[in-house]
Amino acid sequence: GKDPGTGKMKTEEYTVNGPVAVMITTTAAELEGETASRFLFLTIDESTKMTEAIHRMQREAETLEGLIRKKRQDRIIKKH
């Protein structure tokens, strides 16, 4: 921000403990250059193929095999 006395830009320093996260959403095809240079950008796959894969996995999770797999995963997570 600007120093109110001089009107010149001044550095502001912040110390944050713990994990830091910022979420930005936009409909713009491209992000502003200064913003883009300061972040790692992750996007989501909204393709039909990915949606079909997600639906398939959700259906499989509700089968007997899927429920058994979930119980096994829960035991492993609890143990470790």
JSON list of C-alpha atoms in Angstrom, two decimals:
[
{"chain": "A", "resi": 1, "resn": "GLY", "atom": "CA", "xyz": [0.00, 0.00, 0.00]},
{"chain": "A", "resi": 2, "resn": "LYS", "atom": "CA", "xyz": [0.92, 3.66, -0.10]},
{"chain": "A", "resi": 3, "resn": "ASP", "atom": "CA", "xyz": [2.49, 5.50, 2.81]},
{"chain": "A", "resi": 4, "resn": "PRO", "atom": "CA", "xyz": [-0.08, 8.15, 3.80]},
{"chain": "A", "resi": 5, "resn": "GLY", "atom": "CA", "xyz": [2.66, 10.66, 4.67]},
{"chain": "A", "resi": 6, "resn": "THR", "atom": "CA", "xyz": [4.77, 10.42, 1.51]},
{"chain": "A", "resi": 7, "resn": "GLY", "atom": "CA", "xyz": [2.29, 8.97, -0.97]},
{"chain": "A", "resi": 8, "resn": "LYS", "atom": "CA", "xyz": [4.96, 6.47, -2.03]},
{"chain": "A", "resi": 9, "resn": "MET", "atom": "CA", "xyz": [4.49, 2.74, -2.18]},
{"chain": "A", "resi": 10, "resn": "LYS", "atom": "CA", "xyz": [5.77, 0.89, 0.86]},
{"chain": "A", "resi": 11, "resn": "THR", "atom": "CA", "xyz": [6.39, -2.77, 1.53]},
{"chain": "A", "resi": 12, "resn": "GLU", "atom": "CA", "xyz": [3.97, -4.47, 3.87]},
{"chain": "A", "resi": 13, "resn": "GLU", "atom": "CA", "xyz": [5.11, -7.71, 5.43]},
{"chain": "A", "resi": 14, "resn": "TYR", "atom": "CA", "xyz": [2.78, -10.34, 6.86]},
{"chain": "A", "resi": 15, "resn": "THR", "atom": "CA", "xyz": [3.70, -13.44, 8.83]},
{"chain": "A", "resi": 16, "resn": "VAL", "atom": "CA", "xyz": [1.22, -16.29, 8.64]},
{"chain": "A", "resi": 17, "resn": "ASN", "atom": "CA", "xyz": [1.58, -19.51, 10.60]},
{"chain": "A", "resi": 18, "resn": "GLY", "atom": "CA", "xyz": [0.15, -22.72, 9.26]},
{"chain": "A", "resi": 19, "resn": "PRO", "atom": "CA", "xyz": [-0.98, -23.72, 5.80]},
{"chain": "A", "resi": 20, "resn": "VAL", "atom": "CA", "xyz": [-1.86, -20.83, 3.56]},
{"chain": "A", "resi": 21, "resn": "ALA", "atom": "CA", "xyz": [-4.42, -21.10, 0.78]},
{"chain": "A", "resi": 22, "resn": "VAL", "atom": "CA", "xyz": [-6.06, -18.66, -1.59]},
{"chain": "A", "resi": 23, "resn": "MET", "atom": "CA", "xyz": [-8.91, -19.52, -3.91]},
{"chain": "A", "resi": 24, "resn": "ILE", "atom": "CA", "xyz": [-9.72, -17.31, -6.86]},
{"chain": "A", "resi": 25, "resn": "THR", "atom": "CA", "xyz": [-12.47, -17.98, -9.37]},
{"chain": "A", "resi": 26, "resn": "THR", "atom": "CA", "xyz": [-12.90, -16.24, -12.68]},
{"chain": "A", "resi": 27, "resn": "THR", "atom": "CA", "xyz": [-14.72, -16.51, -15.96]},
{"chain": "A", "resi": 28, "resn": "ALA", "atom": "CA", "xyz": [-11.84, -14.80, -17.76]},
{"chain": "A", "resi": 29, "resn": "ALA", "atom": "CA", "xyz": [-9.87, -16.91, -20.22]},
{"chain": "A", "resi": 30, "resn": "GLU", "atom": "CA", "xyz": [-6.58, -15.42, -19.03]},
{"chain": "A", "resi": 31, "resn": "LEU", "atom": "CA", "xyz": [-5.48, -14.11, -15.65]},
{"chain": "A", "resi": 32, "resn": "GLU", "atom": "CA", "xyz": [-3.89, -10.72, -15.14]},
{"chain": "A", "resi": 33, "resn": "GLY", "atom": "CA", "xyz": [-0.10, -11.03, -15.49]},
{"chain": "A", "resi": 34, "resn": "GLU", "atom": "CA", "xyz": [0.84, -9.81, -12.03]},
{"chain": "A", "resi": 35, "resn": "THR", "atom": "CA", "xyz": [-1.59, -12.22, -10.39]},
{"chain": "A", "resi": 36, "resn": "ALA", "atom": "CA", "xyz": [-0.44, -15.09, -12.59]},
{"chain": "A", "resi": 37, "resn": "SER", "atom": "CA", "xyz": [3.20, -14.55, -11.60]},
{"chain": "A", "resi": 38, "resn": "ARG", "atom": "CA", "xyz": [2.49, -15.02, -7.88]},
{"chain": "A", "resi": 39, "resn": "PHE", "atom": "CA", "xyz": [0.50, -18.25, -7.78]},
{"chain": "A", "resi": 40, "resn": "LEU", "atom": "CA", "xyz": [0.56, -21.87, -8.79]},
{"chain": "A", "resi": 41, "resn": "PHE", "atom": "CA", "xyz": [-2.63, -22.41, -10.75]},
{"chain": "A", "resi": 42, "resn": "LEU", "atom": "CA", "xyz": [-4.56, -25.65, -10.65]},
{"chain": "A", "resi": 43, "resn": "THR", "atom": "CA", "xyz": [-7.54, -26.18, -12.88]},
{"chain": "A", "resi": 44, "resn": "ILE", "atom": "CA", "xyz": [-10.19, -28.87, -12.97]},
{"chain": "A", "resi": 45, "resn": "ASP", "atom": "CA", "xyz": [-10.98, -31.23, -15.80]},
{"chain": "A", "resi": 46, "resn": "GLU", "atom": "CA", "xyz": [-14.62, -30.60, -16.71]},
{"chain": "A", "resi": 47, "resn": "SER", "atom": "CA", "xyz": [-14.60, -32.86, -19.74]},
{"chain": "A", "resi": 48, "resn": "THR", "atom": "CA", "xyz": [-17.34, -35.38, -20.44]},
{"chain": "A", "resi": 49, "resn": "LYS", "atom": "CA", "xyz": [-14.76, -38.16, -20.14]},
{"chain": "A", "resi": 50, "resn": "MET", "atom": "CA", "xyz": [-13.78, -37.04, -16.61]},
{"chain": "A", "resi": 51, "resn": "THR", "atom": "CA", "xyz": [-17.43, -36.65, -15.55]},
{"chain": "A", "resi": 52, "resn": "GLU", "atom": "CA", "xyz": [-18.15, -40.19, -16.76]},
{"chain": "A", "resi": 53, "resn": "ALA", "atom": "CA", "xyz": [-15.13, -41.52, -14.84]},
{"chain": "A", "resi": 54, "resn": "ILE", "atom": "CA", "xyz": [-16.28, -39.79, -11.65]},
{"chain": "A", "resi": 55, "resn": "HIS", "atom": "CA", "xyz": [-19.81, -41.18, -12.02]},
{"chain": "A", "resi": 56, "resn": "ARG", "atom": "CA", "xyz": [-18.41, -44.68, -12.64]},
{"chain": "A", "resi": 57, "resn": "MET", "atom": "CA", "xyz": [-16.26, -44.51, -9.49]},
{"chain": "A", "resi": 58, "resn": "GLN", "atom": "CA", "xyz": [-19.17, -43.18, -7.43]},
{"chain": "A", "resi": 59, "resn": "ARG", "atom": "CA", "xyz": [-21.36, -46.08, -8.59]},
{"chain": "A", "resi": 60, "resn": "GLU", "atom": "CA", "xyz": [-18.58, -48.62, -7.90]},
{"chain": "A", "resi": 61, "resn": "ALA", "atom": "CA", "xyz": [-18.11, -47.21, -4.38]},
{"chain": "A", "resi": 62, "resn": "GLU", "atom": "CA", "xyz": [-21.69, -48.23, -3.57]},
{"chain": "A", "resi": 63, "resn": "THR", "atom": "CA", "xyz": [-21.25, -51.87, -4.65]},
{"chain": "A", "resi": 64, "resn": "LEU", "atom": "CA", "xyz": [-20.37, -54.65, -2.18]},
{"chain": "A", "resi": 65, "resn": "GLU", "atom": "CA", "xyz": [-16.77, -54.62, -3.44]},
{"chain": "A", "resi": 66, "resn": "GLY", "atom": "CA", "xyz": [-16.60, -50.85, -3.07]},
{"chain": "A", "resi": 67, "resn": "LEU", "atom": "CA", "xyz": [-17.93, -50.94, 0.49]},
{"chain": "A", "resi": 68, "resn": "ILE", "atom": "CA", "xyz": [-15.42, -53.68, 1.42]},
{"chain": "A", "resi": 69, "resn": "ARG", "atom": "CA", "xyz": [-12.60, -51.61, -0.15]},
{"chain": "A", "resi": 70, "resn": "LYS", "atom": "CA", "xyz": [-13.69, -48.56, 1.89]},
{"chain": "A", "resi": 71, "resn": "LYS", "atom": "CA", "xyz": [-13.65, -50.58, 5.15]},
{"chain": "A", "resi": 72, "resn": "ARG", "atom": "CA", "xyz": [-10.16, -51.84, 4.31]},
{"chain": "A", "resi": 73, "resn": "GLN", "atom": "CA", "xyz": [-8.96, -48.29, 3.56]},
{"chain": "A", "resi": 74, "resn": "ASP", "atom": "CA", "xyz": [-10.43, -47.03, 6.83]},
{"chain": "A", "resi": 75, "resn": "ARG", "atom": "CA", "xyz": [-8.57, -49.73, 8.79]},
{"chain": "A", "resi": 76, "resn": "ILE", "atom": "CA", "xyz": [-5.28, -48.87, 7.05]},
{"chain": "A", "resi": 77, "resn": "ILE", "atom": "CA", "xyz": [-5.73, -45.15, 7.73]},
{"chain": "A", "resi": 78, "resn": "LYS", "atom": "CA", "xyz": [-6.58, -45.80, 11.38]},
{"chain": "A", "resi": 79, "resn": "LYS", "atom": "CA", "xyz": [-3.52, -48.05, 11.79]},
{"chain": "A", "resi": 80, "resn": "HIS", "atom": "CA", "xyz": [-1.09, -45.59, 10.23]}
]
